[in-house]
mmCIF file of C-alpha atoms and ligand atoms in Angstrom:
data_model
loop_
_atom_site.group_PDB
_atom_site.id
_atom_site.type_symbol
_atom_site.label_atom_id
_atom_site.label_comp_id
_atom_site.label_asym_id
_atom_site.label_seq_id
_atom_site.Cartn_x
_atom_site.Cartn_y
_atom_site.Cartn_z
ATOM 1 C CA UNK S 1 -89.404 68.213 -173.530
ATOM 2 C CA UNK S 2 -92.113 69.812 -171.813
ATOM 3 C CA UNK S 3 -93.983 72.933 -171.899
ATOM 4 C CA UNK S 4 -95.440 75.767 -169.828
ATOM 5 C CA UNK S 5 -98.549 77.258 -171.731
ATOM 6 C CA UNK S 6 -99.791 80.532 -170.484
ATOM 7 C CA UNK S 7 -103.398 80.170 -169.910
ATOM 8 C CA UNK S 8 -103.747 84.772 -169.321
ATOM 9 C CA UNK S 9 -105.706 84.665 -172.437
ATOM 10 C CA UNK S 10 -107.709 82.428 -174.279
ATOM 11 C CA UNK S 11 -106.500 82.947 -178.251
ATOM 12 C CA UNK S 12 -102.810 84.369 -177.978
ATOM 13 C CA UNK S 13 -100.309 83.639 -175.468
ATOM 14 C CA UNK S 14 -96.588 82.202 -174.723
ATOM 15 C CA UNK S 15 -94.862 79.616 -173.709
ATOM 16 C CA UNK S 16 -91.851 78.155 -171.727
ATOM 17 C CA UNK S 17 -89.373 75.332 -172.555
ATOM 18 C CA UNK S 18 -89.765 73.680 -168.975
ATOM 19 C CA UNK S 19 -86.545 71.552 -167.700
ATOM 20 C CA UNK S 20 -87.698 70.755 -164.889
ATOM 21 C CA UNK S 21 -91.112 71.534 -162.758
ATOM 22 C CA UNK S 22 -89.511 72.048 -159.063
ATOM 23 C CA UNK S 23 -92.845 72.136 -157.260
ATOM 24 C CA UNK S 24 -96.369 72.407 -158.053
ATOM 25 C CA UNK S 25 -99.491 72.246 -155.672
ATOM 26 C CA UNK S 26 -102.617 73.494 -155.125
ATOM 27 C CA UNK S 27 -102.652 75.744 -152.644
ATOM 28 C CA UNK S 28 -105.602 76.771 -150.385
ATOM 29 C CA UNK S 29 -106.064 79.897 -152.612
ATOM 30 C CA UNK S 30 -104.593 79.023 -156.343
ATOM 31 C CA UNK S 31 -103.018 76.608 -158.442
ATOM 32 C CA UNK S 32 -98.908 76.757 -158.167
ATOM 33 C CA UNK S 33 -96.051 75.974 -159.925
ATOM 34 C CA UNK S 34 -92.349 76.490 -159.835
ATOM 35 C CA UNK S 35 -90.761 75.601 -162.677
ATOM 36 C CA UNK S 36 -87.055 75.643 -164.348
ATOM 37 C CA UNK S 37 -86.785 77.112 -167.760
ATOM 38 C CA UNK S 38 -83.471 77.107 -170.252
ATOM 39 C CA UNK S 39 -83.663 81.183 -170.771
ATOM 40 C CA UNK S 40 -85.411 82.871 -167.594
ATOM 41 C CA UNK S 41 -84.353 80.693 -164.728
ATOM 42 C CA UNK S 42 -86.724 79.542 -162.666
ATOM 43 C CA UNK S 43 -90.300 80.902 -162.688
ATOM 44 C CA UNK S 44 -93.307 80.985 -160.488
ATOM 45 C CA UNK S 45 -97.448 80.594 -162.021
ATOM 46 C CA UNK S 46 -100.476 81.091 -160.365
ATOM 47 C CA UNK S 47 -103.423 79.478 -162.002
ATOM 48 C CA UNK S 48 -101.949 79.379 -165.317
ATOM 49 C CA UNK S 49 -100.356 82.539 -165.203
ATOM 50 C CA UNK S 50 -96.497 83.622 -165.339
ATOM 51 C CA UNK S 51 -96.260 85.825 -162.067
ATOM 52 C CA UNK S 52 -92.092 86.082 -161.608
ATOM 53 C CA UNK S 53 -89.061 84.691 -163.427
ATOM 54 C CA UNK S 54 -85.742 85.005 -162.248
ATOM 55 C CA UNK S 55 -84.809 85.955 -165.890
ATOM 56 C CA UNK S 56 -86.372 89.627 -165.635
ATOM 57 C CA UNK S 57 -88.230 90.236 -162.251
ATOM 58 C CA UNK S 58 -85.904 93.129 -161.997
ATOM 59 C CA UNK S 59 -87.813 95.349 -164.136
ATOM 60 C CA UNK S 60 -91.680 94.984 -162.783
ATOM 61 C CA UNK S 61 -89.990 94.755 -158.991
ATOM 62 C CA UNK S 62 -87.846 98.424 -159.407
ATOM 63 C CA UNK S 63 -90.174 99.840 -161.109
ATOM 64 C CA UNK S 64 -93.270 99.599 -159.134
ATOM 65 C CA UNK S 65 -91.187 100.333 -156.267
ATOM 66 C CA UNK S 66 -88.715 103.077 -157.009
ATOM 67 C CA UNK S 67 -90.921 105.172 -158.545
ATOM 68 C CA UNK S 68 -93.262 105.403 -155.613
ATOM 69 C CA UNK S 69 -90.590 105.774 -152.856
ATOM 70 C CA UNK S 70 -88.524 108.368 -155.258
ATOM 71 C CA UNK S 71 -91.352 110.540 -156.283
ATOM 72 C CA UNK S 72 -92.494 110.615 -152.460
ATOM 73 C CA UNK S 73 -88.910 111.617 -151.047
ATOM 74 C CA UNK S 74 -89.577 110.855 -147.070
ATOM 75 C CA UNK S 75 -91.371 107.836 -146.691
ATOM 76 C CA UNK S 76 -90.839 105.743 -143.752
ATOM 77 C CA UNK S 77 -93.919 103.226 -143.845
ATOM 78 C CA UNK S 78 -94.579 101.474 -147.091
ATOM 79 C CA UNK S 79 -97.373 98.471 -147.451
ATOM 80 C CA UNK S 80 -96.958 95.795 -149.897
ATOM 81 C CA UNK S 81 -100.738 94.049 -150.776
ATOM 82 C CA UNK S 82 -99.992 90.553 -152.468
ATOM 83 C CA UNK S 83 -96.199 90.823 -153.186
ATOM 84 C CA UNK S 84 -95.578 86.792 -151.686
ATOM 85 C CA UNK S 85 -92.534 86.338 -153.945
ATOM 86 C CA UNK S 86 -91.080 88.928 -152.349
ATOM 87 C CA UNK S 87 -89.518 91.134 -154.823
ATOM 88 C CA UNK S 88 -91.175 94.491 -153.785
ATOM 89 C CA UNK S 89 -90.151 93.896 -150.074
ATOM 90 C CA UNK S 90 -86.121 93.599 -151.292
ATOM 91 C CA UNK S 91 -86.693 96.114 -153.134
ATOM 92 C CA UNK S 92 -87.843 98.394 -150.938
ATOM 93 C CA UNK S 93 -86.369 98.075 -147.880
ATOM 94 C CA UNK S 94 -82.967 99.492 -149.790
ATOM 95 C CA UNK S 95 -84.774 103.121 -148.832
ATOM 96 C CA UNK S 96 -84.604 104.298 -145.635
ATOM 97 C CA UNK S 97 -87.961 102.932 -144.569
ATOM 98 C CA UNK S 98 -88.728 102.495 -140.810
ATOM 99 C CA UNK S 99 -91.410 99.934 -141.529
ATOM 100 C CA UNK S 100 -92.672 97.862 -144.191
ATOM 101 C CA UNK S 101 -96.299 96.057 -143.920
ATOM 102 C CA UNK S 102 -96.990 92.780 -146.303
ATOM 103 C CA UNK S 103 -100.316 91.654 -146.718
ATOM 104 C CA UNK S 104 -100.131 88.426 -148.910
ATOM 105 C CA UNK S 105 -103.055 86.140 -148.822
ATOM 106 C CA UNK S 106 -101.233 82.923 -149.837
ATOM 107 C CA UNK S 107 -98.776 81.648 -147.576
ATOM 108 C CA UNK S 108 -97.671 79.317 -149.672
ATOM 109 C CA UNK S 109 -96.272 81.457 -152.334
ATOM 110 C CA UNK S 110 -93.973 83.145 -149.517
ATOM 111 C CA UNK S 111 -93.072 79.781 -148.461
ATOM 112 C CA UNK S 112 -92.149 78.088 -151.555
ATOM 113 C CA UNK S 113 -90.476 81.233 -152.944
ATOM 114 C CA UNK S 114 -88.326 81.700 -150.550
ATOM 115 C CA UNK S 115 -86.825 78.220 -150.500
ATOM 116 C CA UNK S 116 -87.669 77.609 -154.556
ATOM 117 C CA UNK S 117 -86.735 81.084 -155.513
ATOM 118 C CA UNK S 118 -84.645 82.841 -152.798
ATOM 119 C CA UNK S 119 -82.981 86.016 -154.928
ATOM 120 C CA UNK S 120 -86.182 87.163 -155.842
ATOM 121 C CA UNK S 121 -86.676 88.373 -152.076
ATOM 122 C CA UNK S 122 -83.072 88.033 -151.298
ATOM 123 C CA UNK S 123 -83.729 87.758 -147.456
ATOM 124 C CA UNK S 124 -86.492 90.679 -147.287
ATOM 125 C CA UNK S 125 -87.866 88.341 -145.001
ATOM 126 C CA UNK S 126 -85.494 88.454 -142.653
ATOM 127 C CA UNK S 127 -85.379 91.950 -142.132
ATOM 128 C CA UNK S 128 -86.681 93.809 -138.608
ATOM 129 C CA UNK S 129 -88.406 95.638 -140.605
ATOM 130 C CA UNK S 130 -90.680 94.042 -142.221
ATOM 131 C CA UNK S 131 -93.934 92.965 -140.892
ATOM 132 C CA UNK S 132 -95.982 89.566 -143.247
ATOM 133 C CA UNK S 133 -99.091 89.407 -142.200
ATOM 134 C CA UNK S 134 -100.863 86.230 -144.052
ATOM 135 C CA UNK S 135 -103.966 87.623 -145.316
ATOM 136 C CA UNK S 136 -106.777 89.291 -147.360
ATOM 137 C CA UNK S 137 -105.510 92.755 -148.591
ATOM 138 C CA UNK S 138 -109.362 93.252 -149.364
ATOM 139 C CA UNK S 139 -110.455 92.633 -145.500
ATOM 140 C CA UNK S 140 -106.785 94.026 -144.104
ATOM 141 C CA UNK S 141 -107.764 97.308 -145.634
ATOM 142 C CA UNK S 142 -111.041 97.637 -144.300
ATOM 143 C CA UNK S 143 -109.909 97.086 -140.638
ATOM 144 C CA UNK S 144 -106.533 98.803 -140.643
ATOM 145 C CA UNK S 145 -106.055 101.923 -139.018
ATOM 146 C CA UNK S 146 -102.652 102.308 -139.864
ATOM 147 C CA UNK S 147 -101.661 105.145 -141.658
ATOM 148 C CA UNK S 148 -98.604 104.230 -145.083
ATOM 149 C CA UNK S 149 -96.710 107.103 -147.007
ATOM 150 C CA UNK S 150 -96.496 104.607 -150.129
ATOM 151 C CA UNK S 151 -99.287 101.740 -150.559
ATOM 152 C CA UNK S 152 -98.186 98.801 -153.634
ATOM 153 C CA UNK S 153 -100.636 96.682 -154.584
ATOM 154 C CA UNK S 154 -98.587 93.479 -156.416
ATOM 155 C CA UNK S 155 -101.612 91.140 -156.944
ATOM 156 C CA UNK S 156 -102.478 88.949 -159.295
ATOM 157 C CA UNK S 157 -104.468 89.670 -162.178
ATOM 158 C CA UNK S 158 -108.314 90.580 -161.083
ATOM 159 C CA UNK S 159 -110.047 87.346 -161.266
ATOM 160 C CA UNK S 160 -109.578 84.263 -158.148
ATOM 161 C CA UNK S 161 -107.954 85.364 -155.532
ATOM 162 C CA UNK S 162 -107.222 88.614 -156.703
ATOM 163 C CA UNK S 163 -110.480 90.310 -158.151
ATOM 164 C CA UNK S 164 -110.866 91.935 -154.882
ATOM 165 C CA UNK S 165 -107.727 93.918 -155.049
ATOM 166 C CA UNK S 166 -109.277 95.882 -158.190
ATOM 167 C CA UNK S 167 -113.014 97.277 -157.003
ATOM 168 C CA UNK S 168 -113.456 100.856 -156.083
ATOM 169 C CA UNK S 169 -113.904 99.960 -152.036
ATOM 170 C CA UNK S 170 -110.679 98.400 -151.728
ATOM 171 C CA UNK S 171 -109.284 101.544 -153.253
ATOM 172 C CA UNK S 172 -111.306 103.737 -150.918
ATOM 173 C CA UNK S 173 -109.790 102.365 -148.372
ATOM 174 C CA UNK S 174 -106.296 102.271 -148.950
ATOM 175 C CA UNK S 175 -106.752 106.405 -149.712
ATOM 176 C CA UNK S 176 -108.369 105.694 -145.854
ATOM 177 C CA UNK S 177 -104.737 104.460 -145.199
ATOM 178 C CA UNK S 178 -102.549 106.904 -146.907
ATOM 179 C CA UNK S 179 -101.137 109.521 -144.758
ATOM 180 C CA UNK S 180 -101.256 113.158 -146.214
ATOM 181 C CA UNK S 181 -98.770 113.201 -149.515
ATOM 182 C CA UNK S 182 -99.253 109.727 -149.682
ATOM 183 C CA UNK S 183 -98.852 107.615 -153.038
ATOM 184 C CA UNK S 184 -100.929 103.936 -154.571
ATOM 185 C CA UNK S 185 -99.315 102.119 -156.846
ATOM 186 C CA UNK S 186 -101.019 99.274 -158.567
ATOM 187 C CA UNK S 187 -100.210 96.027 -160.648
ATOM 188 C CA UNK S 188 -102.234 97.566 -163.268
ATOM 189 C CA UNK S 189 -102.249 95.057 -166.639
ATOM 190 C CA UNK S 190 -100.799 95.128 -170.517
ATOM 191 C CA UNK S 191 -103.077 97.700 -172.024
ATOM 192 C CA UNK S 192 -101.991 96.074 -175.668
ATOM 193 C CA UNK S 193 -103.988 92.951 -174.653
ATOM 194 C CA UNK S 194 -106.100 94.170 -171.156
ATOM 195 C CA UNK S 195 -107.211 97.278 -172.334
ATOM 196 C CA UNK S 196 -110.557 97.190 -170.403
ATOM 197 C CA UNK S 197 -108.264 96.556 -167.006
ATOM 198 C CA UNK S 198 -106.431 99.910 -167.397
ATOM 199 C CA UNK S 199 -109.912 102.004 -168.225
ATOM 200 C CA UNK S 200 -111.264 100.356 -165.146
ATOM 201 C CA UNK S 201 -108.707 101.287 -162.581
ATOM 202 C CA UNK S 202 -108.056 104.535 -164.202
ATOM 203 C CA UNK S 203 -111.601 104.894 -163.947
ATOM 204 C CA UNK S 204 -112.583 103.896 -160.265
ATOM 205 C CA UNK S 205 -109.117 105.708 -159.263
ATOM 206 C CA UNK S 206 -109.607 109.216 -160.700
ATOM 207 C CA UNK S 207 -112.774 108.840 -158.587
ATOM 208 C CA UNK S 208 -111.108 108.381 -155.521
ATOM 209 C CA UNK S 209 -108.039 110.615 -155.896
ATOM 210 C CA UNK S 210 -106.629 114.067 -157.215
ATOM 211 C CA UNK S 211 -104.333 112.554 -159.535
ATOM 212 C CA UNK S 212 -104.751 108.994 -161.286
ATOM 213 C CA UNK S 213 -102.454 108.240 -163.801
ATOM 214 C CA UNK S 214 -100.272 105.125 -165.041
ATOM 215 C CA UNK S 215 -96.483 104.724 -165.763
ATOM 216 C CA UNK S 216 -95.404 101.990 -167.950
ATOM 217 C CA UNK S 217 -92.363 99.720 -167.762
ATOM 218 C CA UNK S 218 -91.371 96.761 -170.520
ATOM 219 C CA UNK S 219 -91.355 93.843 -168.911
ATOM 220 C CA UNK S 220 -90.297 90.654 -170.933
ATOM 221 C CA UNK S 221 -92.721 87.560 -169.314
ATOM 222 C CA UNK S 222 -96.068 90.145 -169.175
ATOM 223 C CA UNK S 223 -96.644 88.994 -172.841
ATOM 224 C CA UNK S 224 -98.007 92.205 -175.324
ATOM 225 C CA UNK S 225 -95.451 94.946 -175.286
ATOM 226 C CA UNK S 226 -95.568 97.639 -171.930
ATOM 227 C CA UNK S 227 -97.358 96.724 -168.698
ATOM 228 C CA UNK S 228 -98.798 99.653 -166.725
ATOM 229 C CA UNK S 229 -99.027 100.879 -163.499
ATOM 230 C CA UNK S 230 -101.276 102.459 -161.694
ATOM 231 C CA UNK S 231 -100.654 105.605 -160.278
ATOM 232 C CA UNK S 232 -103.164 107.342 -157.422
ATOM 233 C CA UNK S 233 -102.312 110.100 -155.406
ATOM 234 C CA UNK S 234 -104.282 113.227 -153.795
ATOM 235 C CA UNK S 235 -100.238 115.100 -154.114
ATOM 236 C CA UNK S 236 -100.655 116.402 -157.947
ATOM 237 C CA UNK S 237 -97.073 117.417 -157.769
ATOM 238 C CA UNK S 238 -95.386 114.128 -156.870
ATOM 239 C CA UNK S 239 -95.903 112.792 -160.732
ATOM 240 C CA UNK S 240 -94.132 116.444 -161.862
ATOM 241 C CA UNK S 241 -91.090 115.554 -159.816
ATOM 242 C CA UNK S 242 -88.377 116.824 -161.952
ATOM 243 C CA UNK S 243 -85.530 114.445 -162.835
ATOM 244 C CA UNK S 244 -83.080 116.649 -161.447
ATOM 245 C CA UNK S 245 -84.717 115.883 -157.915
ATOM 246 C CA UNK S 246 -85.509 112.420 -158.539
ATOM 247 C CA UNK S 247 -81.552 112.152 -159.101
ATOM 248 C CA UNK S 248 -80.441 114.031 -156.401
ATOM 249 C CA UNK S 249 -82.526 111.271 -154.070
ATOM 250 C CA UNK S 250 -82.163 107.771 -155.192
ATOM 251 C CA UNK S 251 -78.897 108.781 -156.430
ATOM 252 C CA UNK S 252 -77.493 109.370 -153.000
ATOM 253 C CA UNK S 253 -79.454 106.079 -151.728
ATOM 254 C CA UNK S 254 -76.540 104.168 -154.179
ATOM 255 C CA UNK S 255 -79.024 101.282 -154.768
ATOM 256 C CA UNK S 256 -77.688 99.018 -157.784
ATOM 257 C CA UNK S 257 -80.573 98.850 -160.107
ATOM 258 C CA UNK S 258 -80.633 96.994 -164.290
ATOM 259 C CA UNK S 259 -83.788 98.805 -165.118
ATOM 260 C CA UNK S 260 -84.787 101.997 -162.992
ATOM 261 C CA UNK S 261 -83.445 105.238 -163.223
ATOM 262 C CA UNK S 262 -84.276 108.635 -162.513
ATOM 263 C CA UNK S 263 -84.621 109.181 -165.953
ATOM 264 C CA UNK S 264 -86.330 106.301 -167.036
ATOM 265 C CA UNK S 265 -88.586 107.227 -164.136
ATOM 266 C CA UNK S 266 -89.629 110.447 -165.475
ATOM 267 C CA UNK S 267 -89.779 108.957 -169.246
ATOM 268 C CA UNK S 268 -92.599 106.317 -167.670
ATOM 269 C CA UNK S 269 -94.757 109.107 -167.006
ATOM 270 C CA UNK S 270 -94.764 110.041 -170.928
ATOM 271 C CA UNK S 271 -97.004 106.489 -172.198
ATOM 272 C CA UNK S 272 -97.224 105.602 -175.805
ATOM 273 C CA UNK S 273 -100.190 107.666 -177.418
ATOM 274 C CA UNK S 274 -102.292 104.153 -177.638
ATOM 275 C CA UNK S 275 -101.954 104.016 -173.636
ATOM 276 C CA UNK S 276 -102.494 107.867 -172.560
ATOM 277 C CA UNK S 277 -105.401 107.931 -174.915
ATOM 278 C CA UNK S 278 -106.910 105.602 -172.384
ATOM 279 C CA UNK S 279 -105.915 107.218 -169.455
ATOM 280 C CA UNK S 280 -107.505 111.084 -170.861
HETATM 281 N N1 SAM Y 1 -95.860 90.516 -160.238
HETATM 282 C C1 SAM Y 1 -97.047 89.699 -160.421
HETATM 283 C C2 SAM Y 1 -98.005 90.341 -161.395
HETATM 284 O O1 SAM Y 1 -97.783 91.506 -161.747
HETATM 285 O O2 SAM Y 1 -98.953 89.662 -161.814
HETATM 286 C C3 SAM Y 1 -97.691 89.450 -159.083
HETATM 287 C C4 SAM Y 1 -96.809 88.597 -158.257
HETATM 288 S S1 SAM Y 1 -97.259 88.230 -156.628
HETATM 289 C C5 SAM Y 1 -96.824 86.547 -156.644
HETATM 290 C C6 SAM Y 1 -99.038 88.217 -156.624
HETATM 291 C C7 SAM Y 1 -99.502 87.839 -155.236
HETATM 292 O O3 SAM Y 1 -100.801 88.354 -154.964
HETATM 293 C C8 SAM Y 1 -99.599 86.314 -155.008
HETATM 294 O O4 SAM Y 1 -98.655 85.927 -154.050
HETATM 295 C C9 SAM Y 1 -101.036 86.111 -154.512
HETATM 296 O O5 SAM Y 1 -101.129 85.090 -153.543
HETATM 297 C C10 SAM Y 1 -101.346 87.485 -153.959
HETATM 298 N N2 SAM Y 1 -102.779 87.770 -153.796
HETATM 299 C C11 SAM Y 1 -103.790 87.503 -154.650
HETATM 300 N N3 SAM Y 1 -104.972 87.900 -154.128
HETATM 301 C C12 SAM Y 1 -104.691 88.453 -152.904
HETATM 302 C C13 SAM Y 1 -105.487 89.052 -151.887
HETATM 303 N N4 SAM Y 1 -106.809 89.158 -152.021
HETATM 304 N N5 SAM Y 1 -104.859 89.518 -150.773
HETATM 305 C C14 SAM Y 1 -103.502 89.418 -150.639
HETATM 306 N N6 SAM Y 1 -102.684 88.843 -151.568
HETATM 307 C C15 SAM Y 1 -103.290 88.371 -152.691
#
């Protein structure tokens, strides 16, 4: 029987039990491969690394999503940097949004996922509302004038394709393209194993904006314990946002979640000493 070996990191790691690869190429960007595993379901990599399963996408994909949208209260334009499995965009366009911009480099990824994986955007792509726009997030920032309450950046980890979506320019401008009250949330790393990753965007974002922070959310097939995520906003308030008020509005919204709520929102804000250490 075969096995996928996480290549993240070079001296520690995991691996999958693989049934059956369904589809690997390489694409004009990165190295890809859909593959069926006995416990998670299918799964997506990118150059070696584990980027989706079916298993427990649920967890990265409502967190980084309903905490933005939740803590904001009114936004109607969201943009979704990287994000080609889709995930994000279902998630998101449960809310009340008017308009949802993705920005995914790789068309590939949206291609294959969609036919490969189709819950994981569970026909997001379908929806009038949502405009895919196959390119750089790096260069699509620079030129866009648009103006987003709620910016997620879902990349891959900050080396190939994805590097770019970490320096301080790229954030500069998407605080360009925040509209006043806006929120940035970022794909931010496992500070047990990437510690350097979360002092760098921590870093370069409490630069930029008012309030940098990170929540953190357990997801299973990020291998070392919590993953974080970044948190940039020039609203200081929006991180205080009592529970009470974070109930009263996704609550009403009567979106089915298995890992977000209100409450676990609020507890996300409250890291593991190890992690807020890092973020002081
Ligand atoms: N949830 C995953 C994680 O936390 O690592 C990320 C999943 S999603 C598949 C990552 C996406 O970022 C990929 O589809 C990749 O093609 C896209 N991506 C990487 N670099 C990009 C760039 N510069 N501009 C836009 N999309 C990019």
């Amino acid at each position: 029987m075969e096995w996928f070996n996480e290549t993240l990191y070079p001296n520690i790691g995991q691996r999958f039990q693989v049934t059956k690869v369904v589809f690997r190429e390489k694409t004009e960007h990165q190295d890809l491969i859909i593959f069926e595993t006995p416990v998670l379901g299918r799964a997506l990599a990118l150059d070696g690394v584990i980027q989706v399963t079916e298993g427990d996408e649920y967890v990265y994909h409502e967190m980084l999503t309903h905490v933005p949208l939740t803590a904001h209260g009114k936004a109607k334009r969201m943009l979704i940097v990287g994000g080609g499995d889709g995930g994000i965009a279902r998630e998101a366009l449960k809310h009340p949004l008017e308009r949802v911009v993705m920005v995914e480099i790789d068309r590939a990824v949206v291609d294959l996922c969609t036919k490969y994986m189709p819950g994981v955007s569970g026909g997001a792509f379908d929806d009038k509302r949502l405009d895919l726009v196959i390119a750089d997030g790096c260069k699509y920032m620079a030129e866009t004038s648009e103006r987003f309450d709620v910016i997620v950046v879902d990349s891959t980890d900050p080396q190939g394709p994805g590097e770019v979506l970490f320096t301080e320019q790229f954030y500069k401008d998407c605080k360009r393209s925040l509209a006043p009250g806006g929120v940035l949330c970022v794909q931010d790393g496992v500070p047990f194993l990437q510690p350097d990753e979360l002092v760098m965007v921590n870093g370069r974002l409490k630069k930029i904006f008012a309030d940098a922070y990170a929540y953190v959310a357990a997801i299973p097939t990020y291998y070392g314990g919590f993953m974080a995520l970044g948190w940039a906003t020039d609203d200081k308030s929006l991180r205080q946002t009592k529970v009470e008020v974070l109930s009263e509005r996704f609550d009403k919204l009567s979106i089915r979640t298995k890992y977000y709520t209100p409450h676990v929102h609020a507890g996300a804000f409250h890291p593991p000493r190890f992690i807020a250490e890092k973020l002081a």
